[in-house]
Amino acid sequence: MAIRYEHAKPLVGAIVDADKAQFADAQFADECRELLEERTVLIFPEANLSDEEQIVFSDLLGMRSDYGANMQEDGEDEDESSEIYQVTLDPEIKMDTQYVYATWFWHMDGVTAMQDPPAATLISARNVAGDGGQTEFASTIAAYETLPDKQKAMLGELRASHSVYAGVRPLLDYSIRPEDWDGTYSKFDHPLVWTHESGRKSLVLGVQMEQIVGMKMIEARAMIQRLMEWATQPDFKYRHNWQEGDLVMWKNLGAMHRVAPYKVDSGRMMHRTSLARMKVPA
Ligand SMILES: [Fe+2]
């Protein structure tokens, strides 16, 4: 492999040294895809890609997903900018920011919105918060692979429900009941253990987990909490301290992510593309 990188942490993350021109190169994209399977999170410091260049790179990696497109709040028809999802707390850009605030808690993208959540996410830092706003990743591939075989087998039989309501619950006053909440109540069941195309497996976890199918609620909640604690131990985590122009991509179902709290007026702006699935090498 010609790609130049070093490990961010022993079990997760690779920091890739790339020239801007490489992001338009199909072979480089193939190597990134391969490295992503191995390292779960790839960091491209100060890649400084424009929206167009991020879209070109995304298209070389796989098939783009329209995940998030239905969350564009301007109500306008699609234009060129709708191919990029803007992650910001700025109320001038996002009318309903509760979903952005929900990203302060461990989650995976799209698990409450679709049966096949995005395979990968790419985010470019357009503007960083002066204080806070770092993104943390917790590899649920590492979390799964280090479990005892007996527990892997037991978890492999389970499915869990993931809901938008559970995801925004930490933001709401405890007096607000689900029926009084004015958001979209969407819920999907997913296997607790996800098998990736490489054959590696990960745990599908996050704050949106509401219940483990067929389990008593108290047992499910205790199991979810214990799995979350297991998956977020320091060895499985990487914390990215953004510099303007950084690009980070990760296997969406191979790692949970969350953002360190930052101020509404911080100006933090991230440009996201999501991949429904990765390209299968020819
Ligand atoms: Fe996210």
mmCIF file of C-alpha atoms and ligand atoms in Angstrom:
data_model
loop_
_atom_site.group_PDB
_atom_site.id
_atom_site.type_symbol
_atom_site.label_atom_id
_atom_site.label_comp_id
_atom_site.label_asym_id
_atom_site.label_seq_id
_atom_site.Cartn_x
_atom_site.Cartn_y
_atom_site.Cartn_z
ATOM 1 C CA MET A 1 0.000 0.000 0.000
ATOM 2 C CA ALA A 2 1.435 3.353 -1.041
ATOM 3 C CA ILE A 3 -0.712 5.372 1.306
ATOM 4 C CA ARG A 4 1.289 7.125 4.044
ATOM 5 C CA TYR A 5 -0.191 6.976 7.532
ATOM 6 C CA GLU A 6 0.472 6.438 11.189
ATOM 7 C CA HIS A 7 -1.788 4.998 13.865
ATOM 8 C CA ALA A 8 -3.775 7.505 15.914
ATOM 9 C CA LYS A 9 -4.262 4.967 18.717
ATOM 10 C CA PRO A 10 -3.170 1.296 18.732
ATOM 11 C CA LEU A 11 -6.717 -0.038 18.174
ATOM 12 C CA VAL A 12 -8.392 2.774 16.273
ATOM 13 C CA GLY A 13 -7.625 5.535 13.823
ATOM 14 C CA ALA A 14 -5.058 6.318 11.160
ATOM 15 C CA ILE A 15 -3.651 9.760 10.431
ATOM 16 C CA VAL A 16 -3.128 9.942 6.689
ATOM 17 C CA ASP A 17 -0.538 12.148 5.072
ATOM 18 C CA ALA A 18 -2.035 13.052 1.700
ATOM 19 C CA ASP A 19 -1.591 15.719 -0.935
ATOM 20 C CA LYS A 20 -4.727 17.486 -2.089
ATOM 21 C CA ALA A 21 -4.492 16.048 -5.597
ATOM 22 C CA GLN A 22 -4.695 12.481 -4.256
ATOM 23 C CA PHE A 23 -8.336 12.936 -3.250
ATOM 24 C CA ALA A 24 -9.294 12.804 -6.930
ATOM 25 C CA ASP A 25 -7.301 9.621 -7.504
ATOM 26 C CA ALA A 26 -9.216 6.320 -7.694
ATOM 27 C CA GLN A 27 -6.308 4.230 -6.465
ATOM 28 C CA PHE A 28 -5.827 6.457 -3.437
ATOM 29 C CA ALA A 29 -9.560 6.086 -2.702
ATOM 30 C CA ASP A 30 -9.211 2.281 -2.947
ATOM 31 C CA GLU A 31 -6.337 2.388 -0.475
ATOM 32 C CA CYS A 32 -8.314 4.623 1.880
ATOM 33 C CA ARG A 33 -11.240 2.194 1.764
ATOM 34 C CA GLU A 34 -8.923 -0.670 2.626
ATOM 35 C CA LEU A 35 -7.307 1.287 5.445
ATOM 36 C CA LEU A 36 -10.729 2.314 6.746
ATOM 37 C CA GLU A 37 -11.683 -1.363 7.097
ATOM 38 C CA GLU A 38 -8.564 -1.871 9.148
ATOM 39 C CA ARG A 39 -8.538 1.309 11.271
ATOM 40 C CA THR A 40 -12.261 2.380 11.415
ATOM 41 C CA VAL A 41 -11.440 6.142 11.522
ATOM 42 C CA LEU A 42 -9.214 7.997 9.039
ATOM 43 C CA ILE A 43 -7.939 11.503 9.711
ATOM 44 C CA PHE A 44 -6.675 13.733 6.890
ATOM 45 C CA PRO A 45 -5.164 16.789 8.610
ATOM 46 C CA GLU A 46 -5.760 20.057 6.763
ATOM 47 C CA ALA A 47 -6.939 18.365 3.569
ATOM 48 C CA ASN A 48 -8.708 21.659 2.774
ATOM 49 C CA LEU A 49 -11.178 20.102 0.336
ATOM 50 C CA SER A 50 -13.853 22.268 -1.260
ATOM 51 C CA ASP A 51 -17.417 20.888 -1.308
ATOM 52 C CA GLU A 52 -16.872 19.773 -4.891
ATOM 53 C CA GLU A 53 -13.617 17.995 -4.015
ATOM 54 C CA GLN A 54 -15.282 16.268 -1.036
ATOM 55 C CA ILE A 55 -18.065 15.074 -3.332
ATOM 56 C CA VAL A 56 -15.555 13.772 -5.903
ATOM 57 C CA PHE A 57 -13.651 11.882 -3.177
ATOM 58 C CA SER A 58 -16.925 10.543 -1.697
ATOM 59 C CA ASP A 59 -17.994 9.279 -5.130
ATOM 60 C CA LEU A 60 -14.677 7.473 -5.567
ATOM 61 C CA LEU A 61 -15.191 5.732 -2.225
ATOM 62 C CA GLY A 62 -18.757 4.560 -2.654
ATOM 63 C CA MET A 63 -22.369 5.442 -3.312
ATOM 64 C CA ARG A 64 -23.491 8.602 -1.594
ATOM 65 C CA SER A 65 -26.517 8.501 0.706
ATOM 66 C CA ASP A 66 -29.124 11.244 0.874
ATOM 67 C CA TYR A 67 -29.212 10.748 4.657
ATOM 68 C CA GLY A 68 -29.825 14.123 6.245
ATOM 69 C CA ALA A 69 -31.271 15.636 3.075
ATOM 70 C CA ASN A 70 -34.752 15.441 4.617
ATOM 71 C CA MET A 71 -33.406 17.408 7.558
ATOM 72 C CA GLN A 72 -32.542 20.444 5.444
ATOM 73 C CA GLU A 73 -34.734 23.076 7.007
ATOM 74 C CA ASP A 74 -34.980 25.674 4.278
ATOM 75 C CA GLY A 75 -37.796 23.897 2.500
ATOM 76 C CA GLU A 76 -36.255 24.842 -0.832
ATOM 77 C CA ASP A 77 -35.875 22.446 -3.689
ATOM 78 C CA GLU A 78 -32.574 20.689 -3.956
ATOM 79 C CA ASP A 79 -29.727 22.820 -5.140
ATOM 80 C CA GLU A 80 -26.038 22.099 -5.463
ATOM 81 C CA SER A 81 -25.442 22.779 -1.753
ATOM 82 C CA SER A 82 -27.968 20.124 -0.677
ATOM 83 C CA GLU A 83 -25.388 17.477 -1.575
ATOM 84 C CA ILE A 84 -23.510 18.663 1.484
ATOM 85 C CA TYR A 85 -25.179 18.469 4.869
ATOM 86 C CA GLN A 86 -24.187 21.375 7.092
ATOM 87 C CA VAL A 87 -23.663 20.484 10.735
ATOM 88 C CA THR A 88 -24.149 23.667 12.727
ATOM 89 C CA LEU A 89 -26.049 25.039 15.716
ATOM 90 C CA ASP A 90 -26.606 28.346 13.927
ATOM 91 C CA PRO A 91 -30.400 28.928 14.082
ATOM 92 C CA GLU A 92 -30.190 31.033 10.903
ATOM 93 C CA ILE A 93 -29.177 27.884 9.004
ATOM 94 C CA LYS A 94 -30.965 25.156 10.968
ATOM 95 C CA MET A 95 -34.449 25.953 12.221
ATOM 96 C CA ASP A 96 -34.597 22.834 14.360
ATOM 97 C CA THR A 97 -31.260 22.308 16.042
ATOM 98 C CA GLN A 98 -32.301 19.618 18.539
ATOM 99 C CA TYR A 99 -30.903 16.911 16.257
ATOM 100 C CA VAL A 100 -27.566 18.720 16.178
ATOM 101 C CA TYR A 101 -27.552 19.048 19.973
ATOM 102 C CA ALA A 102 -28.261 15.295 20.139
ATOM 103 C CA THR A 103 -24.834 14.720 18.546
ATOM 104 C CA TRP A 104 -23.281 15.648 21.904
ATOM 105 C CA PHE A 105 -24.199 12.099 22.975
ATOM 106 C CA TRP A 106 -22.725 8.837 21.675
ATOM 107 C CA HIS A 107 -24.527 7.816 18.511
ATOM 108 C CA MET A 108 -24.304 6.335 15.035
ATOM 109 C CA ASP A 109 -25.811 8.213 12.077
ATOM 110 C CA GLY A 110 -29.078 7.119 10.523
ATOM 111 C CA VAL A 111 -29.928 4.180 12.791
ATOM 112 C CA THR A 112 -33.315 5.704 13.596
ATOM 113 C CA ALA A 113 -34.073 6.662 10.015
ATOM 114 C CA MET A 114 -33.355 3.666 7.805
ATOM 115 C CA GLN A 115 -32.931 -0.085 7.732
ATOM 116 C CA ASP A 116 -29.476 0.201 6.196
ATOM 117 C CA PRO A 117 -27.745 3.124 7.888
ATOM 118 C CA PRO A 118 -24.860 4.828 6.051
ATOM 119 C CA ALA A 119 -21.690 2.754 5.791
ATOM 120 C CA ALA A 120 -19.396 5.733 6.216
ATOM 121 C CA THR A 121 -19.435 9.432 7.011
ATOM 122 C CA LEU A 122 -17.012 12.151 5.890
ATOM 123 C CA ILE A 123 -16.787 15.492 7.647
ATOM 124 C CA SER A 124 -14.744 18.531 6.709
ATOM 125 C CA ALA A 125 -14.142 21.285 9.222
ATOM 126 C CA ARG A 126 -15.087 24.600 7.661
ATOM 127 C CA ASN A 127 -15.022 26.552 10.888
ATOM 128 C CA VAL A 128 -13.958 25.218 14.268
ATOM 129 C CA ALA A 129 -15.245 26.155 17.698
ATOM 130 C CA GLY A 130 -12.722 28.082 19.781
ATOM 131 C CA ASP A 131 -13.785 26.110 22.816
ATOM 132 C CA GLY A 132 -15.106 22.517 22.660
ATOM 133 C CA GLY A 133 -16.417 20.915 19.472
ATOM 134 C CA GLN A 134 -13.901 18.066 19.371
ATOM 135 C CA THR A 135 -15.322 14.835 17.942
ATOM 136 C CA GLU A 136 -14.752 11.615 19.846
ATOM 137 C CA PHE A 137 -14.947 8.174 18.310
ATOM 138 C CA ALA A 138 -15.370 4.880 20.149
ATOM 139 C CA SER A 139 -14.629 1.836 18.023
ATOM 140 C CA THR A 140 -17.369 -0.743 18.475
ATOM 141 C CA ILE A 141 -15.328 -3.059 16.228
ATOM 142 C CA ALA A 142 -12.597 -3.098 18.896
ATOM 143 C CA ALA A 143 -15.314 -3.405 21.546
ATOM 144 C CA TYR A 144 -16.790 -6.458 19.831
ATOM 145 C CA GLU A 145 -13.522 -8.152 18.923
ATOM 146 C CA THR A 146 -12.225 -8.037 22.495
ATOM 147 C CA LEU A 147 -15.326 -9.634 24.026
ATOM 148 C CA PRO A 148 -15.214 -13.232 25.261
ATOM 149 C CA ASP A 149 -16.507 -15.710 22.654
ATOM 150 C CA LYS A 150 -19.466 -16.690 24.806
ATOM 151 C CA GLN A 151 -20.664 -13.098 25.016
ATOM 152 C CA LYS A 152 -20.125 -12.575 21.274
ATOM 153 C CA ALA A 153 -22.392 -15.565 20.610
ATOM 154 C CA MET A 154 -25.073 -14.341 23.032
ATOM 155 C CA LEU A 155 -25.077 -10.789 21.609
ATOM 156 C CA GLY A 156 -25.115 -12.136 18.066
ATOM 157 C CA GLU A 157 -28.642 -13.419 18.649
ATOM 158 C CA LEU A 158 -30.071 -10.032 19.700
ATOM 159 C CA ARG A 159 -31.765 -7.136 17.962
ATOM 160 C CA ALA A 160 -32.358 -3.671 19.388
ATOM 161 C CA SER A 161 -34.773 -0.813 18.677
ATOM 162 C CA HIS A 162 -33.318 2.621 18.008
ATOM 163 C CA SER A 163 -35.587 5.664 18.106
ATOM 164 C CA VAL A 164 -35.268 9.377 17.441
ATOM 165 C CA TYR A 165 -37.102 10.000 20.710
ATOM 166 C CA ALA A 166 -34.506 8.045 22.700
ATOM 167 C CA GLY A 167 -31.807 10.023 20.879
ATOM 168 C CA VAL A 168 -33.215 13.429 21.847
ATOM 169 C CA ARG A 169 -34.403 12.316 25.304
ATOM 170 C CA PRO A 170 -31.297 13.709 27.029
ATOM 171 C CA LEU A 171 -32.243 17.166 25.694
ATOM 172 C CA LEU A 172 -35.818 17.136 26.960
ATOM 173 C CA ASP A 173 -37.274 18.038 30.280
ATOM 174 C CA TYR A 174 -38.264 14.845 32.124
ATOM 175 C CA SER A 175 -41.877 16.028 32.255
ATOM 176 C CA ILE A 176 -42.201 15.749 28.472
ATOM 177 C CA ARG A 177 -43.846 12.471 27.546
ATOM 178 C CA PRO A 178 -43.254 10.859 24.156
ATOM 179 C CA GLU A 179 -46.786 11.765 23.034
ATOM 180 C CA ASP A 180 -46.213 15.421 23.930
ATOM 181 C CA TRP A 181 -42.947 15.707 22.063
ATOM 182 C CA ASP A 182 -43.306 17.544 18.751
ATOM 183 C CA GLY A 183 -40.511 15.796 16.835
ATOM 184 C CA THR A 184 -40.650 12.921 14.387
ATOM 185 C CA TYR A 185 -41.035 9.576 16.106
ATOM 186 C CA SER A 186 -39.115 7.181 13.918
ATOM 187 C CA LYS A 187 -37.821 3.809 15.086
ATOM 188 C CA PHE A 188 -35.897 0.937 13.506
ATOM 189 C CA ASP A 189 -34.709 -2.428 14.768
ATOM 190 C CA HIS A 190 -31.132 -3.483 13.979
ATOM 191 C CA PRO A 191 -29.000 -6.463 14.921
ATOM 192 C CA LEU A 192 -26.885 -5.713 17.973
ATOM 193 C CA VAL A 193 -23.914 -7.227 16.162
ATOM 194 C CA TRP A 194 -23.365 -5.851 12.665
ATOM 195 C CA THR A 195 -21.377 -7.877 10.126
ATOM 196 C CA HIS A 196 -19.406 -5.679 7.732
ATOM 197 C CA GLU A 197 -18.539 -6.620 4.157
ATOM 198 C CA SER A 198 -14.988 -7.373 5.293
ATOM 199 C CA GLY A 199 -16.398 -10.018 7.646
ATOM 200 C CA ARG A 200 -15.426 -7.993 10.728
ATOM 201 C CA LYS A 201 -18.146 -7.357 13.252
ATOM 202 C CA SER A 202 -19.092 -4.424 15.464
ATOM 203 C CA LEU A 203 -21.645 -3.560 18.108
ATOM 204 C CA VAL A 204 -24.448 -1.206 17.037
ATOM 205 C CA LEU A 205 -24.798 1.048 20.068
ATOM 206 C CA GLY A 206 -25.716 4.605 21.010
ATOM 207 C CA VAL A 207 -28.037 6.858 22.910
ATOM 208 C CA GLN A 208 -30.849 6.114 20.445
ATOM 209 C CA MET A 209 -31.113 2.528 21.739
ATOM 210 C CA GLU A 210 -34.470 2.209 23.343
ATOM 211 C CA GLN A 211 -34.943 -1.489 23.930
ATOM 212 C CA ILE A 212 -33.484 -4.892 23.160
ATOM 213 C CA VAL A 213 -36.143 -6.854 21.362
ATOM 214 C CA GLY A 214 -37.854 -9.470 23.532
ATOM 215 C CA MET A 215 -36.003 -8.523 26.701
ATOM 216 C CA LYS A 216 -37.432 -7.110 29.930
ATOM 217 C CA MET A 217 -36.879 -3.328 29.903
ATOM 218 C CA ILE A 218 -34.792 -3.296 33.084
ATOM 219 C CA GLU A 219 -32.524 -6.043 31.766
ATOM 220 C CA ALA A 220 -32.241 -4.348 28.387
ATOM 221 C CA ARG A 221 -31.365 -0.959 29.885
ATOM 222 C CA ALA A 222 -28.756 -2.503 32.173
ATOM 223 C CA MET A 223 -27.226 -4.401 29.245
ATOM 224 C CA ILE A 224 -27.189 -1.276 27.058
ATOM 225 C CA GLN A 225 -25.486 0.752 29.769
ATOM 226 C CA ARG A 226 -22.863 -1.933 30.377
ATOM 227 C CA LEU A 227 -22.142 -2.313 26.661
ATOM 228 C CA MET A 228 -21.808 1.462 26.309
ATOM 229 C CA GLU A 229 -19.345 1.530 29.192
ATOM 230 C CA TRP A 230 -17.390 -1.329 27.645
ATOM 231 C CA ALA A 231 -17.277 0.304 24.229
ATOM 232 C CA THR A 232 -16.150 3.703 25.497
ATOM 233 C CA GLN A 233 -13.096 2.584 27.438
ATOM 234 C CA PRO A 234 -9.995 4.674 26.650
ATOM 235 C CA ASP A 235 -8.223 2.100 24.453
ATOM 236 C CA PHE A 236 -11.126 2.030 21.992
ATOM 237 C CA LYS A 237 -11.453 5.804 21.724
ATOM 238 C CA TYR A 238 -9.918 8.507 19.583
ATOM 239 C CA ARG A 239 -10.649 12.209 20.157
ATOM 240 C CA HIS A 240 -10.173 14.565 17.250
ATOM 241 C CA ASN A 241 -9.219 18.128 17.971
ATOM 242 C CA TRP A 242 -10.285 19.857 14.763
ATOM 243 C CA GLN A 243 -8.209 22.317 12.791
ATOM 244 C CA GLU A 244 -9.861 24.199 9.958
ATOM 245 C CA GLY A 245 -9.664 22.121 6.756
ATOM 246 C CA ASP A 246 -9.357 18.727 8.475
ATOM 247 C CA LEU A 247 -11.271 15.863 6.908
ATOM 248 C CA VAL A 248 -12.249 12.835 8.978
ATOM 249 C CA MET A 249 -14.041 9.757 7.706
ATOM 250 C CA TRP A 250 -15.230 6.771 9.666
ATOM 251 C CA LYS A 251 -17.175 3.551 9.411
ATOM 252 C CA ASN A 252 -20.523 4.692 10.708
ATOM 253 C CA LEU A 253 -21.520 1.326 12.171
ATOM 254 C CA GLY A 254 -17.985 0.580 13.292
ATOM 255 C CA ALA A 255 -17.726 3.432 15.775
ATOM 256 C CA MET A 256 -19.964 5.596 17.889
ATOM 257 C CA HIS A 257 -19.186 9.274 17.776
ATOM 258 C CA ARG A 258 -20.099 12.345 19.823
ATOM 259 C CA VAL A 259 -19.159 16.005 19.901
ATOM 260 C CA ALA A 260 -17.815 17.876 22.890
ATOM 261 C CA PRO A 261 -20.267 20.670 23.791
ATOM 262 C CA TYR A 262 -19.680 24.014 22.128
ATOM 263 C CA LYS A 263 -21.418 27.370 22.062
ATOM 264 C CA VAL A 264 -24.207 28.284 19.642
ATOM 265 C CA ASP A 265 -22.309 31.390 18.597
ATOM 266 C CA SER A 266 -18.982 29.565 18.179
ATOM 267 C CA GLY A 267 -19.409 29.560 14.398
ATOM 268 C CA ARG A 268 -18.571 25.844 14.262
ATOM 269 C CA MET A 269 -19.482 24.543 10.801
ATOM 270 C CA MET A 270 -18.868 21.062 9.464
ATOM 271 C CA HIS A 271 -19.675 19.846 5.951
ATOM 272 C CA ARG A 272 -20.814 16.232 5.824
ATOM 273 C CA THR A 273 -21.254 13.653 3.115
ATOM 274 C CA SER A 274 -22.534 10.155 3.874
ATOM 275 C CA LEU A 275 -21.941 6.973 1.937
ATOM 276 C CA ALA A 276 -24.791 4.479 1.726
ATOM 277 C CA ARG A 277 -22.255 1.813 0.908
ATOM 278 C CA MET A 278 -18.651 1.475 -0.079
ATOM 279 C CA LYS A 279 -17.581 0.675 -3.604
ATOM 280 C CA VAL A 280 -16.728 -2.939 -4.204
ATOM 281 C CA PRO A 281 -13.216 -3.071 -5.702
ATOM 282 C CA ALA A 282 -13.181 -4.217 -9.337
HETATM 283 FE FE FE B 1 -23.379 12.069 13.823
#
